[in-house]
Structure formats: structure tokens, C-alpha cells
Coordinates of C-alpha atoms in Angstrom, one line a residue:
X1082 CA -32.5 37.2 42.7
X1083 CA -35.3 35.9 40.4
X1084 CA -39.0 35.6 41.1
X1085 CA -41.6 34.1 38.7
X1086 CA -44.7 34.4 40.9
X1087 CA -45.9 36.5 43.9
X1088 CA -48.8 35.7 46.3
X1089 CA -51.3 37.9 48.1
X1090 CA -48.9 38.3 51.0
X1091 CA -46.2 39.8 48.9
X1092 CA -48.7 42.0 47.0
X1093 CA -50.0 43.2 50.4
X1094 CA -46.4 44.1 51.5
X1095 CA -45.7 45.9 48.2
X1096 CA -48.9 48.0 48.4
X1097 CA -48.2 49.1 52.0
X1098 CA -44.6 49.9 51.2
X1099 CA -45.7 52.0 48.2
X1100 CA -48.3 53.8 50.4
X1101 CA -45.7 54.6 53.0
X1102 CA -43.3 55.8 50.3
X1103 CA -46.0 58.2 49.0
X1104 CA -46.8 59.4 52.5
X1105 CA -43.2 60.2 53.2
X1106 CA -42.8 62.3 50.0
X1107 CA -46.1 64.0 49.9
X1108 CA -44.7 67.5 50.7
X1109 CA -42.1 67.2 48.0
X1110 CA -44.9 66.2 45.5
X1111 CA -47.0 69.1 46.7
X1112 CA -44.1 71.4 45.9
X1113 CA -44.1 70.2 42.3
X1114 CA -47.5 71.9 41.6
X1115 CA -46.9 74.4 38.9
X1116 CA -48.7 77.4 40.3
X1117 CA -47.3 79.0 43.4
X1118 CA -50.6 79.0 45.3
X1119 CA -51.0 77.7 48.9
X1120 CA -53.4 75.0 47.9
X1121 CA -51.0 73.0 45.7
X1122 CA -52.0 69.7 47.2
X1123 CA -51.4 66.8 44.8
X1124 CA -49.2 64.9 47.2
X1125 CA -51.7 65.4 50.1
X1126 CA -54.7 64.2 48.0
X1127 CA -52.9 61.2 46.6
X1128 CA -51.6 60.3 50.1
X1129 CA -55.0 60.6 51.7
X1130 CA -56.5 58.5 48.9
X1131 CA -54.0 55.7 49.3
X1132 CA -54.0 55.8 53.1
X1133 CA -57.7 55.2 53.1
X1134 CA -57.0 51.9 51.2
X1135 CA -53.9 51.1 53.2
X1136 CA -55.7 51.1 56.5
X1137 CA -58.1 48.5 55.1
X1138 CA -55.2 46.5 53.6
X1139 CA -53.1 46.5 56.8
X1140 CA -56.1 45.2 58.8
X1141 CA -56.2 42.0 56.7
X1142 CA -54.6 38.9 58.1
X1143 CA -53.3 36.4 55.5
X1144 CA -55.6 37.7 52.8
X1145 CA -56.4 36.2 49.4
X1146 CA -55.8 38.1 46.2
X1147 CA -59.5 38.8 46.0
X1148 CA -59.8 40.0 49.6
X1149 CA -56.8 42.2 49.1
X1150 CA -58.2 43.6 45.8
X1151 CA -61.5 44.5 47.4
X1152 CA -59.8 46.4 50.2
X1153 CA -57.6 48.3 47.8
X1154 CA -60.4 49.2 45.4
X1155 CA -63.0 50.0 48.0
X1156 CA -60.7 52.0 50.3
X1157 CA -59.1 54.1 47.5
X1158 CA -62.4 54.7 45.7
X1159 CA -64.1 56.0 48.8
X1160 CA -61.1 57.9 50.1
X1161 CA -60.3 59.5 46.8
X1162 CA -59.6 63.3 47.0
X1163 CA -58.9 65.7 44.2
X1164 CA -58.3 64.8 40.5
X1165 CA -55.0 63.1 41.2
X1166 CA -56.5 61.0 44.0
X1167 CA -59.5 59.9 41.9
X1168 CA -57.2 58.9 39.0
X1169 CA -55.0 57.0 41.4
X1170 CA -58.0 55.1 42.7
X1171 CA -59.1 54.3 39.2
X1172 CA -55.6 52.9 38.4
X1173 CA -55.9 50.6 41.5
X1174 CA -59.5 49.7 40.5
X1175 CA -58.5 48.6 37.0
X1176 CA -55.5 46.7 38.4
X1177 CA -57.3 44.7 41.0
X1178 CA -60.2 43.9 38.7
X1179 CA -57.8 42.3 36.3
X1180 CA -56.1 40.1 38.9
X1181 CA -59.3 38.9 40.5
X1182 CA -59.7 35.1 40.7
X1183 CA -56.0 34.3 40.9
X1184 CA -54.1 32.9 43.8
X1185 CA -50.7 34.0 42.5
X1186 CA -49.5 36.6 39.9
X1187 CA -47.0 35.9 37.2
X1188 CA -45.7 38.1 34.4
X1189 CA -48.7 37.6 32.2
X1190 CA -51.3 38.4 34.8
X1191 CA -49.3 41.3 36.1
X1192 CA -48.7 42.8 32.7
X1193 CA -52.3 42.6 31.7
X1194 CA -53.3 44.2 35.0
X1195 CA -50.9 47.1 34.4
X1196 CA -52.5 47.6 31.0
X1197 CA -56.1 47.4 32.4
X1198 CA -55.2 49.9 35.2
X1199 CA -54.1 52.5 32.6
X1200 CA -57.2 51.9 30.5
X1201 CA -59.5 52.3 33.5
X1202 CA -57.9 55.5 34.5
X1203 CA -58.2 57.0 31.0
X1204 CA -61.9 56.1 30.8
X1205 CA -62.6 57.9 34.1
X1206 CA -61.3 61.3 32.7
X1207 CA -63.6 63.0 30.2
X1208 CA -60.8 65.0 28.6
X1209 CA -57.4 63.3 29.3
X1210 CA -54.4 65.5 29.1
X1211 CA -51.0 64.3 28.0
X1212 CA -48.0 65.0 30.2
X1213 CA -49.8 63.9 33.3
X1214 CA -50.2 60.9 35.6
X1215 CA -52.3 59.3 32.8
X1216 CA -49.4 59.6 30.3
X1217 CA -47.0 57.9 32.8
X1218 CA -49.5 55.1 33.5
X1219 CA -50.0 54.6 29.8
X1220 CA -46.3 54.3 29.2
X1221 CA -46.1 51.5 31.7
X1222 CA -49.0 49.7 30.1
X1223 CA -47.6 50.0 26.6
X1224 CA -44.2 48.6 27.8
X1225 CA -45.9 45.8 29.7
X1226 CA -47.8 44.6 26.6
X1227 CA -44.7 44.9 24.4
X1228 CA -42.8 42.6 26.8
X1229 CA -45.6 40.1 27.0
X1230 CA -45.8 40.0 23.2
X1231 CA -42.1 39.3 23.0
X1232 CA -42.6 36.4 25.4
X1233 CA -39.0 36.2 26.5
X1234 CA -39.3 37.3 30.1
X1235 CA -40.7 35.4 33.1
X1236 CA -38.8 37.1 35.9
X1237 CA -41.2 39.4 37.7
X1238 CA -38.4 41.6 39.1
X1239 CA -36.8 42.1 35.7
X1240 CA -40.3 42.7 34.2
X1241 CA -41.3 45.3 36.8
X1242 CA -37.9 47.1 36.5
X1243 CA -38.4 47.4 32.8
X1244 CA -41.9 48.7 33.0
X1245 CA -41.0 51.1 35.8
X1246 CA -38.0 52.3 33.9
X1247 CA -40.1 53.2 30.9
X1248 CA -42.5 55.1 33.2
X1249 CA -39.6 57.0 34.9
X1250 CA -38.3 58.0 31.4
X1251 CA -41.8 59.2 30.4
X1252 CA -42.1 61.2 33.7
X1253 CA -38.8 62.9 33.0
X1254 CA -40.2 64.0 29.6
X1255 CA -43.5 65.4 30.8
X1256 CA -42.1 69.0 30.7
X1257 CA -41.7 68.5 26.9
X1258 CA -45.4 67.6 26.7
X1259 CA -46.8 70.4 28.8
X1260 CA -45.3 73.9 28.3
X1261 CA -46.4 75.0 31.7
X1262 CA -44.3 72.3 33.3
X1263 CA -41.3 73.3 31.3
X1264 CA -41.8 77.0 32.3
X1265 CA -41.9 76.0 36.0
X1266 CA -39.0 73.6 35.6
X1267 CA -40.8 70.6 37.2
X1268 CA -42.2 67.2 36.2
X1269 CA -45.9 66.4 36.5
X1270 CA -46.7 66.1 40.2
X1271 CA -49.4 63.4 39.7
X1272 CA -46.9 61.3 37.7
X1273 CA -44.3 61.8 40.4
X1274 CA -46.8 60.6 43.0
X1275 CA -47.5 57.4 41.0
X1276 CA -43.8 56.7 40.5
X1277 CA -43.2 57.3 44.2
X1278 CA -45.7 54.6 45.0
X1279 CA -44.2 52.2 42.5
X1280 CA -40.7 52.8 43.7
X1281 CA -41.8 51.9 47.2
X1282 CA -43.6 48.8 46.0
X1283 CA -40.6 47.6 44.1
X1284 CA -38.3 48.0 47.1
X1285 CA -40.5 45.5 48.9
X1286 CA -40.5 43.2 45.9
X1287 CA -36.7 43.3 45.8
X1288 CA -36.4 42.5 49.5
X1289 CA -35.1 45.8 50.5
X1290 CA -36.0 46.9 54.1
X1291 CA -39.1 49.0 54.0
X1292 CA -41.7 50.2 56.4
X1293 CA -44.9 48.2 55.7
X1294 CA -47.1 48.9 58.6
X1295 CA -49.8 51.6 58.5
X1296 CA -50.5 53.5 61.7
X1297 CA -53.3 56.1 62.0
X1298 CA -51.5 59.3 61.0
X1299 CA -53.9 61.4 63.1
X1300 CA -52.6 61.9 66.6
X1301 CA -54.8 60.9 69.6
X1302 CA -57.5 63.4 70.4
X1303 CA -56.8 66.0 73.1
X1304 CA -58.9 65.2 76.1
X1305 CA -60.0 67.8 78.7
X1306 CA -61.0 66.1 82.0
X1307 CA -62.7 67.2 85.1
X1308 CA -65.7 69.5 85.3
X1309 CA -64.8 71.7 82.4
X1310 CA -68.0 72.5 80.4
X1311 CA -68.2 73.4 76.8
X1312 CA -69.1 76.9 77.7
X1313 CA -65.8 77.3 79.6
X1314 CA -63.8 76.8 76.5
X1315 CA -63.0 80.2 75.0
X1316 CA -61.2 78.9 71.9
X1317 CA -62.7 75.7 70.5
X1318 CA -60.0 74.2 68.3
X1319 CA -56.7 72.7 69.5
X1320 CA -54.5 73.2 66.4
X1321 CA -51.0 71.7 66.0
X1322 CA -48.6 71.4 63.1
X1323 CA -45.0 71.5 62.0
X1324 CA -43.6 74.1 59.6
X1325 CA -40.9 72.9 57.2
X1326 CA -39.1 76.2 56.7
X1327 CA -38.3 77.1 53.1
X1328 CA -36.0 79.9 53.8
X1329 CA -33.6 81.0 56.5
X1330 CA -35.9 83.0 58.8
X1331 CA -34.6 83.8 62.2
X1332 CA -37.7 85.8 63.4
X1333 CA -40.3 83.1 62.7
X1334 CA -40.7 82.1 66.3
X1335 CA -41.3 85.7 67.6
X1336 CA -43.5 86.7 64.6
X1337 CA -45.7 83.6 64.9
X1338 CA -46.1 83.9 68.7
X1339 CA -47.2 87.5 68.3
X1340 CA -49.7 86.7 65.6
X1341 CA -51.1 83.6 67.3
X1342 CA -51.6 85.3 70.6
X1343 CA -54.0 87.7 68.8
X1344 CA -56.2 84.8 67.5
X1345 CA -56.0 82.4 70.4
X1346 CA -54.3 81.2 73.6
X1347 CA -52.1 78.3 74.9
X1348 CA -49.6 79.3 72.2
X1349 CA -46.5 77.2 71.9
X1350 CA -44.0 78.0 69.1
X1351 CA -40.6 76.2 69.2
X1352 CA -38.1 76.6 66.4
X1353 CA -35.4 73.9 65.8
X1354 CA -33.1 74.5 62.8
X1355 CA -35.3 74.2 59.8
X1356 CA -38.6 73.2 61.5
X1357 CA -41.0 75.0 63.7
X1358 CA -43.4 73.2 66.0
X1359 CA -46.7 75.1 66.6
X1360 CA -49.6 74.6 69.1
X1361 CA -52.5 77.1 69.6
X1362 CA -56.1 77.1 70.8
X1363 CA -58.1 79.2 68.4
X1364 CA -61.6 79.6 67.0
X1365 CA -60.3 79.8 63.4
X1366 CA -57.6 77.2 62.6
X1367 CA -57.5 78.5 59.0
X1368 CA -56.0 81.8 60.1
X1369 CA -53.1 80.0 61.9
X1370 CA -52.5 77.7 58.9
X1371 CA -52.6 80.6 56.5
X1372 CA -50.0 82.5 58.5
X1373 CA -47.8 79.4 58.8
X1374 CA -47.9 78.8 55.1
X1375 CA -46.1 82.1 54.5
X1376 CA -43.0 80.5 56.1
X1377 CA -43.0 77.1 54.5
X1378 CA -44.9 73.8 53.9
X1379 CA -46.8 72.1 56.7
X1380 CA -46.8 68.6 58.1
X1381 CA -48.1 66.6 61.1
X1382 CA -51.3 68.7 61.1
X1383 CA -53.9 68.0 63.8
X1384 CA -57.1 70.0 64.6
X1385 CA -59.3 68.8 67.5
X1386 CA -62.7 70.3 68.4
X1387 CA -62.3 70.7 72.2
X1388 CA -65.9 71.6 72.7
X1389 CA -66.8 68.1 71.4
X1390 CA -64.0 66.4 73.3
X1391 CA -64.2 68.2 76.6
X1392 CA -64.0 65.2 78.9
X1393 CA -63.1 61.5 78.9
X1394 CA -66.7 60.3 79.2
X1395 CA -67.5 61.9 75.8
X1396 CA -64.5 60.3 74.2
X1397 CA -65.2 56.9 75.8
X1398 CA -68.9 56.9 74.8
X1399 CA -68.4 58.6 71.4
X1400 CA -69.0 55.6 69.3
X1401 CA -72.1 54.6 71.1
X1402 CA -73.4 58.1 71.2
X1403 CA -72.7 58.6 67.5
X1404 CA -74.6 55.4 66.7
X1405 CA -77.6 56.4 68.8
X1406 CA -77.5 59.9 67.4
X1407 CA -77.6 58.5 63.9
X1408 CA -80.6 56.3 64.7
X1409 CA -82.4 59.2 66.5
X1410 CA -81.5 61.9 64.0
X1411 CA -84.7 63.1 62.3
X1412 CA -84.7 62.4 58.6
X1413 CA -85.0 65.3 56.2
X1414 CA -88.5 65.7 54.8
X1415 CA -88.7 63.8 51.5
X1416 CA -88.5 66.0 48.4
X1417 CA -88.2 65.2 44.7
X1418 CA -85.1 67.3 44.2
X1419 CA -82.2 68.1 46.6
X1420 CA -79.0 70.0 46.5
X1421 CA -75.4 69.4 47.8
X1422 CA -72.7 72.0 47.5
X1423 CA -69.1 72.3 48.5
X1424 CA -68.4 75.5 50.5
X1425 CA -65.1 77.1 51.6
X1426 CA -66.3 79.5 54.3
X1427 CA -69.0 80.4 56.7
X1428 CA -70.3 83.3 54.6
X1429 CA -70.4 81.2 51.5
X1430 CA -72.2 78.5 53.3
X1431 CA -74.9 80.9 54.4
X1432 CA -75.3 82.1 50.8
X1433 CA -75.8 78.6 49.5
X1434 CA -78.3 77.8 52.2
X1435 CA -80.3 80.9 51.2
X1436 CA -80.3 79.7 47.6
X1437 CA -81.8 76.4 48.7
X1438 CA -78.9 74.0 49.2
X1439 CA -79.8 71.2 51.5
X1440 CA -76.4 70.0 52.6
X1441 CA -73.0 71.8 52.6
X1442 CA -69.7 69.9 52.5
X1443 CA -66.8 71.9 54.0
X1444 CA -63.8 72.0 51.7
X1445 CA -62.9 73.4 48.4
X1446 CA -59.6 75.2 47.8
X1447 CA -57.6 74.1 50.8
X1448 CA -59.1 70.6 51.4
X1449 CA -60.7 68.6 48.7
X1450 CA -63.6 66.4 50.0
X1451 CA -63.3 62.7 49.4
X1452 CA -65.7 60.5 47.5
X1453 CA -66.7 59.1 50.9
X1454 CA -67.7 62.7 52.0
X1455 CA -69.8 63.0 48.9
X1456 CA -71.5 59.6 49.6
X1457 CA -72.3 60.6 53.2
X1458 CA -73.9 63.8 52.0
X1459 CA -75.9 61.9 49.4
X1460 CA -77.2 59.5 52.1
X1461 CA -78.4 62.4 54.3
X1462 CA -80.3 64.3 51.6
X1463 CA -83.7 62.7 51.4
X1464 CA -84.5 63.3 47.7
X1465 CA -85.1 61.2 44.6
X1466 CA -82.7 63.4 42.5
X1467 CA -79.8 65.3 43.9
X1468 CA -77.8 68.0 42.2
X1469 CA -74.1 68.2 43.3
X1470 CA -72.1 71.4 42.9
X1471 CA -68.4 70.7 43.5
X1472 CA -67.5 74.4 43.1
X1473 CA -63.8 73.4 42.4
X1474 CA -62.3 71.8 39.3
X1475 CA -60.3 69.5 41.6
X1476 CA -63.5 68.0 43.2
X1477 CA -65.5 67.3 40.1
X1478 CA -64.1 63.8 39.6
X1479 CA -64.8 62.8 43.2
X1480 CA -68.4 63.9 42.7
X1481 CA -68.6 61.9 39.5
X1482 CA -67.1 58.9 41.3
X1483 CA -69.7 59.2 44.1
X1484 CA -72.4 59.3 41.4
X1485 CA -71.2 56.0 40.0
X1486 CA -71.3 54.4 43.4
X1487 CA -74.9 55.6 44.1
X1488 CA -77.7 53.3 43.0
X1489 CA -80.9 54.4 44.9
X1490 CA -80.9 58.1 43.8
X1491 CA -80.4 60.0 40.6
X1492 CA -77.3 62.1 40.9
X1493 CA -76.6 65.1 38.6
X1494 CA -73.2 66.6 38.9
X1495 CA -73.1 70.2 37.8
X1496 CA -69.4 70.7 36.9
X1497 CA -68.9 74.1 38.7
X1498 CA -65.2 74.9 38.9
X1499 CA -65.4 77.7 41.4
X1500 CA -67.7 79.3 44.0
X1501 CA -69.2 82.0 41.6
X1502 CA -70.1 79.4 39.1
X1503 CA -71.8 77.4 41.8
X1504 CA -73.8 80.4 43.0
X1505 CA -74.8 81.2 39.4
X1506 CA -75.9 77.6 38.9
X1507 CA -78.1 77.7 41.9
X1508 CA -79.7 81.0 41.0
X1509 CA -80.6 79.6 37.6
X1510 CA -82.4 76.5 39.0
X1511 CA -86.1 76.8 38.1
X1512 CA -88.7 74.8 40.0
X1513 CA -91.3 73.3 37.7
X1514 CA -88.8 72.5 34.9
X1515 CA -87.5 69.0 34.3
X1516 CA -84.2 67.9 35.7
X1517 CA -82.7 67.7 32.2
X1518 CA -83.9 71.3 31.5
X1519 CA -82.5 72.5 34.7
X1520 CA -79.1 70.8 34.2
X1521 CA -78.8 72.3 30.8
X1522 CA -79.8 75.8 32.0
X1523 CA -77.6 75.7 35.1
X1524 CA -74.5 74.6 33.2
X1525 CA -75.0 77.0 30.3
X1526 CA -75.6 80.0 32.6
X1527 CA -72.7 79.4 35.0
X1528 CA -70.1 79.4 32.3
X1529 CA -71.2 82.9 31.3
X1530 CA -69.8 84.1 34.6
X1531 CA -66.2 85.4 34.5
X1532 CA -64.5 84.2 37.7
X1533 CA -61.3 85.3 39.5
X1534 CA -59.6 84.9 42.8
X1535 CA -56.9 86.5 44.8
X1536 CA -54.4 84.6 46.9
X1537 CA -50.7 84.8 47.8
X1538 CA -47.6 83.2 46.4
X1539 CA -45.9 80.5 48.5
X1540 CA -42.6 80.6 46.6
X1541 CA -40.6 82.7 44.2
X1542 CA -41.2 81.9 40.5
X1543 CA -41.6 83.3 37.0
X1544 CA -44.9 82.5 35.3
X1545 CA -47.2 83.9 32.7
X1546 CA -44.5 86.5 32.0
X1547 CA -44.5 87.8 35.6
X1548 CA -41.9 87.7 38.2
X1549 CA -43.5 86.6 41.5
X1550 CA -42.0 86.8 44.9
X1551 CA -43.0 84.7 47.9
X1552 CA -45.8 86.6 49.8
X1553 CA -46.9 88.6 46.7
X1554 CA -50.6 88.6 46.1
X1555 CA -51.8 87.2 42.8
X1556 CA -55.0 87.7 40.8
X1557 CA -55.9 84.5 38.9
X1558 CA -58.5 83.6 36.3
X1559 CA -58.7 79.9 35.4
X1560 CA -55.3 79.4 36.9
X1561 CA -53.8 82.1 34.7
X1562 CA -52.0 84.7 36.7
X1563 CA -53.3 88.1 35.6
X1564 CA -51.9 90.4 38.3
X1565 CA -49.1 90.4 40.9
X1566 CA -48.8 93.0 43.7
X1567 CA -47.8 93.5 47.2
X1568 CA -51.3 94.0 48.5
X1569 CA -54.5 92.0 48.0
X1570 CA -56.4 95.3 47.2
X1571 CA -54.1 96.2 44.2
X1572 CA -53.9 92.7 42.9
X1573 CA -57.7 92.4 43.0
X1574 CA -58.2 95.8 41.4
X1575 CA -56.0 94.9 38.4
X1576 CA -57.6 91.5 38.1
X1577 CA -61.1 93.0 37.9
X1578 CA -60.0 95.6 35.3
X1579 CA -58.7 92.7 33.2
X1580 CA -62.0 90.8 33.6
X1581 CA -64.3 93.7 32.5
X1582 CA -65.5 94.2 28.9
X1583 CA -68.2 96.3 27.3
X1584 CA -71.0 93.9 28.3
X1585 CA -70.1 93.8 32.0
X1586 CA -72.9 94.9 34.3
X1587 CA -72.4 93.3 37.8
X1588 CA -69.3 92.6 39.9
X1589 CA -69.7 90.4 42.9
X1590 CA -66.9 90.4 45.6
X1591 CA -66.8 87.6 48.2
X1592 CA -64.1 88.6 50.8
X1593 CA -62.2 86.0 52.8
X1594 CA -61.4 85.5 56.4
X1595 CA -58.3 87.7 56.4
X1596 CA -60.0 90.6 54.8
X1597 CA -62.1 93.1 56.7
X1598 CA -65.4 94.5 55.5
X1599 CA -63.9 97.9 55.3
X1600 CA -61.1 96.6 53.1
X1601 CA -63.6 94.9 50.8
X1602 CA -65.8 98.1 50.6
X1603 CA -62.7 100.1 49.8
X1604 CA -62.0 97.8 46.8
X1605 CA -65.6 98.2 45.7
X1606 CA -65.3 102.0 45.9
X1607 CA -62.1 101.9 43.8
X1608 CA -63.8 99.9 41.1
X1609 CA -66.8 102.4 41.0
X1610 CA -64.4 105.4 40.7
X1611 CA -63.3 104.0 37.3
X1612 CA -66.6 102.3 36.3
X1613 CA -69.5 104.2 37.8
X1614 CA -71.9 102.5 35.4
X1615 CA -71.4 99.1 37.0
X1616 CA -73.1 97.5 40.0
X1617 CA -70.8 96.2 42.7
X1618 CA -71.9 93.8 45.4
X1619 CA -69.8 93.0 48.4
X1620 CA -70.5 89.8 50.5
X1621 CA -68.7 88.0 53.3
X1622 CA -67.3 84.7 52.1
X1623 CA -65.1 83.8 55.0
X1624 CA -62.9 81.5 52.9
X1625 CA -59.3 80.9 54.2
X1626 CA -56.2 81.4 52.0
X1627 CA -58.1 83.3 49.3
X1628 CA -58.5 87.0 50.0
X1629 CA -61.2 87.4 47.4
X1630 CA -63.5 85.4 45.1
X1631 CA -64.7 87.6 42.3
X1632 CA -67.3 87.2 39.6
X1633 CA -68.2 89.5 36.7
X1634 CA -71.4 89.2 34.6

């Protein structure tokens, strides 16, 4: 089989096939994340990014190359989540920009587009790191240009196979480029995500049977009919998911039922070999998800707000009502400077509001907001200049991408990598100073804060010289595992002791949804027993998954 040119129809089929391939393997890609934390979500972020574009692409009927390119670029840019998703969107952006104006693609056009895709992605990252998705993309670009310069190949299938082969080889060598990958015994997860997409696309090019339609992956909303009012609903969120068991666990069904009945009602837990189907009505879906993650990875997740969807009339008129609400919603009073922050819990949200943040985006450790989420927040803050605090290293690129897509407001992204940094940045904003002065002061002061966090391990591993068992609690600083223990209290205590030095004065503890105030106060007392000269503050954060966020200054 030999092909010298492809049209927009084939390119559309290839893109959708690649998107479906990525969606099918997202959990596997998640598991390649080096650190055994429960928010290893590269596969999820890349999938949500590409599915945002795929829904636009699948809606096109007999598109031109330019129409297809616009849908791919716009959909992926706005849907981009996490660093891996943003980089993937930039790869697509560079690719479609290069093919613009053509009706068909040959080897020359395709090869130059592959090269431009890698160049665009590299430019989007301030400090590119080798051994990542960028390295894999660059290897394909280099091979494509070499083949074009040789000028001996016009068969698109042979050309693509050669480029993809070079990328596969580079992916297999990423552990040699990043010691942390070698220690974990995995290839780069972002690179694997990119290659998963390419493998699916090439299956379509080669005529192999592939799924090319994109359905809405979110199941239909649960509808409560009749005269039920919002006040009648005791537990507001209908939560459903499937657990892919990672170990032989015969007691999962009973354990989960017992736990879920404590936090909700309408509990259904059905185990079938290596999967467990779960349904519960609860006021805190995060607690159900956190418990489920101790047994394995999750898929087919669905959370519906039943108080918003309590009868068919609300569902039927939702679009009309939303439109009217948007028109009638009072605009925020105009101000010269506004603030947007990403928050991971109710308590943290209250703290940021008290510090003057105008708009809070829910997300952070367990769900990275998309570029579209950022753009929607920017549109709602009525200010000439808006400071954005991502509060997570995996959200900074999405914020920067939203900045590049905003033309009517000045956007300043403060690159806060965690919640304590974001809080420190807001505390150090000074009214009356210029935006430039404030940006410099906020960024310089927030990095003086030592930050740490405590969460649990989702798998057995050896890392940073420590043997870690699934379910152990870990104390981390900048993704370095400092402590490992069977309790969150002991892991946090050892973590804090490692963070202290002779200049330390204040420790701030933000406790999560699974930790009681008494437990947090007990941790504070234990710290003061050894360091009575320090000040220790305990505040409710309410974040899921992470038992504690900790700062030392």
C-alpha cells in the first residue's frame, strides 16, 4: 500500500483515531507518572485536552484542511489541562499552522509541519527538559527534516513509519536522559501519550479498523422528577465511577459499602473480577474518590449536582436559563486590579477570598483547570489588570496560555507552584505600588516560603532511597519524598523537622478534608514540644487527597 497525498477527510479520520487511542490508554499513561501520588494525571490531562478538540473535529462535515486545523487548534488550546496537555496543544497548534492553505498534504508539507510542531512546543516552555514529550517530538522533527533533505521518499506511509519509529526509539531511551525515570523503571508519561496518539493516527492512515467517532464521554445527567425540591435532597452529589483493582482484594466490596454509608446514601457497590462499580449520593465526592483510589485507578467517573438537576423542567430549560442568567448577572464593579486564584478546598477558598481574590477556580492537585476555565474567569473579573495565581506547577502553562489568548486585559501570571506560595504572594501584594513592582515583590517573597505536603502512596515503589508501600503516607517537598510513615501525623512531623532551619519562625498547617481539627492541633502540639520558640498556625484547608499543606517561613 502506497500513498503520496492525503486530504482533509483522511486527516480528520487520523486525528479522531489518535484521540480515541489516547482516551483508551489514559489510565496506563497515568500509571507511568514517576511519583506514587494519587494525582498522577498525565494521561487524564492529555485526554481531556485532545477530546476538547476531537468534539469540534467530529462535528465537521467534509471539512477543508483550514477548517480542520482551526478546530484542532482552537479546541486543544482552550481545553488544555496540565503541562502535558498544554504542550500537546502547542504541538497541534504548530502542526496545523504549517499546513494552512493546502488542500492536500504530501511528504514535504507533512515533514515541515512535524518540524514546526516541535519548534512551537519548545518555544512554549520556558525551561525545556530533555527526556520528556518535547524530546520525543524533537526526535520526530529531526528525522522528518533528514528524510526531506535526502529527497528519496514520497510515500507518506513509509515516511510516517520512519518518523514514528525514531520517536518510539527516543521514547524508549528517556530513562537514560532522566535518572528519576530510570529509578522508577518507566518511560516518560507525556512522551508515551504523544506516541499513543500517533500510533492511533497511523492505524487510520494504514487502513486498519479503528474507532473514529467521538461521543460525549460524560454520561447523561441524573434527573429527579416529580415534586422533589432542592431542600429535600440530603446528599447533593450523585457520584459514580469504576475502580480498576490493582491488587487481589476480596474485601473491597464490603469495606467500600461500610465507608460510603458513613458519608452518603443510595450506596451501590458491585465487584466483578478486577473491577468494582460504585454509586453513592454524598455531599463530598472527594472523600469517596479518595477512598476508592486506595484500591486502584478510576475510570468512567461522573459527578452530578442533584440540587441543580432536581427535575426535568430544569434540565429542559437549562440552556435558556443559563443564557438569561448570564445576561442578567450583575457585572462586578470595575477596578484597576483584580485577582484570580486556583483553590483546592473550601477552607483554602475562604482564605484566598479574605486576602482579596475576586474569583476562585476549583481545581489544583486532583483536577487541573483548563485554559478555557482560565479564560472564563478572566472574562468575569472586571479589571484592567488581572493577577493569576495557579498555585500548582502543573497549571502555570495553562495560565500562560490563557494570557496569550487575552487581548482586552493585562494578565500577569504569578508562577506559584503550590497553595502556600499563592497565599504568600497575595499577602505581599501592596496597593499603591505599580503592577511591575507588585509582580516582582510577590514572586520574590513567595519563593522564600518552604512548602511541603502530605499524601498517600497509590502503589509500592522505591524512590529517593525509601521503600514505599501502597497506602503509606509520604511527606514531600518539591516532589522529593522526605518522609514515609504509616500515619499522616508521623509523616507530617518528620517532614516539618526536615524543613526547619535556624531562621525558621512560623509554621502554617492547612489540614485536608480527611483530617479532623483535633488531629491537626495534635500535630501542632507535637511540633511545639520540640520547637517551643516557633509559632504554629493551624487552618482548615479542606483539600481532598492531601492530608496537609505545610509552609515554613
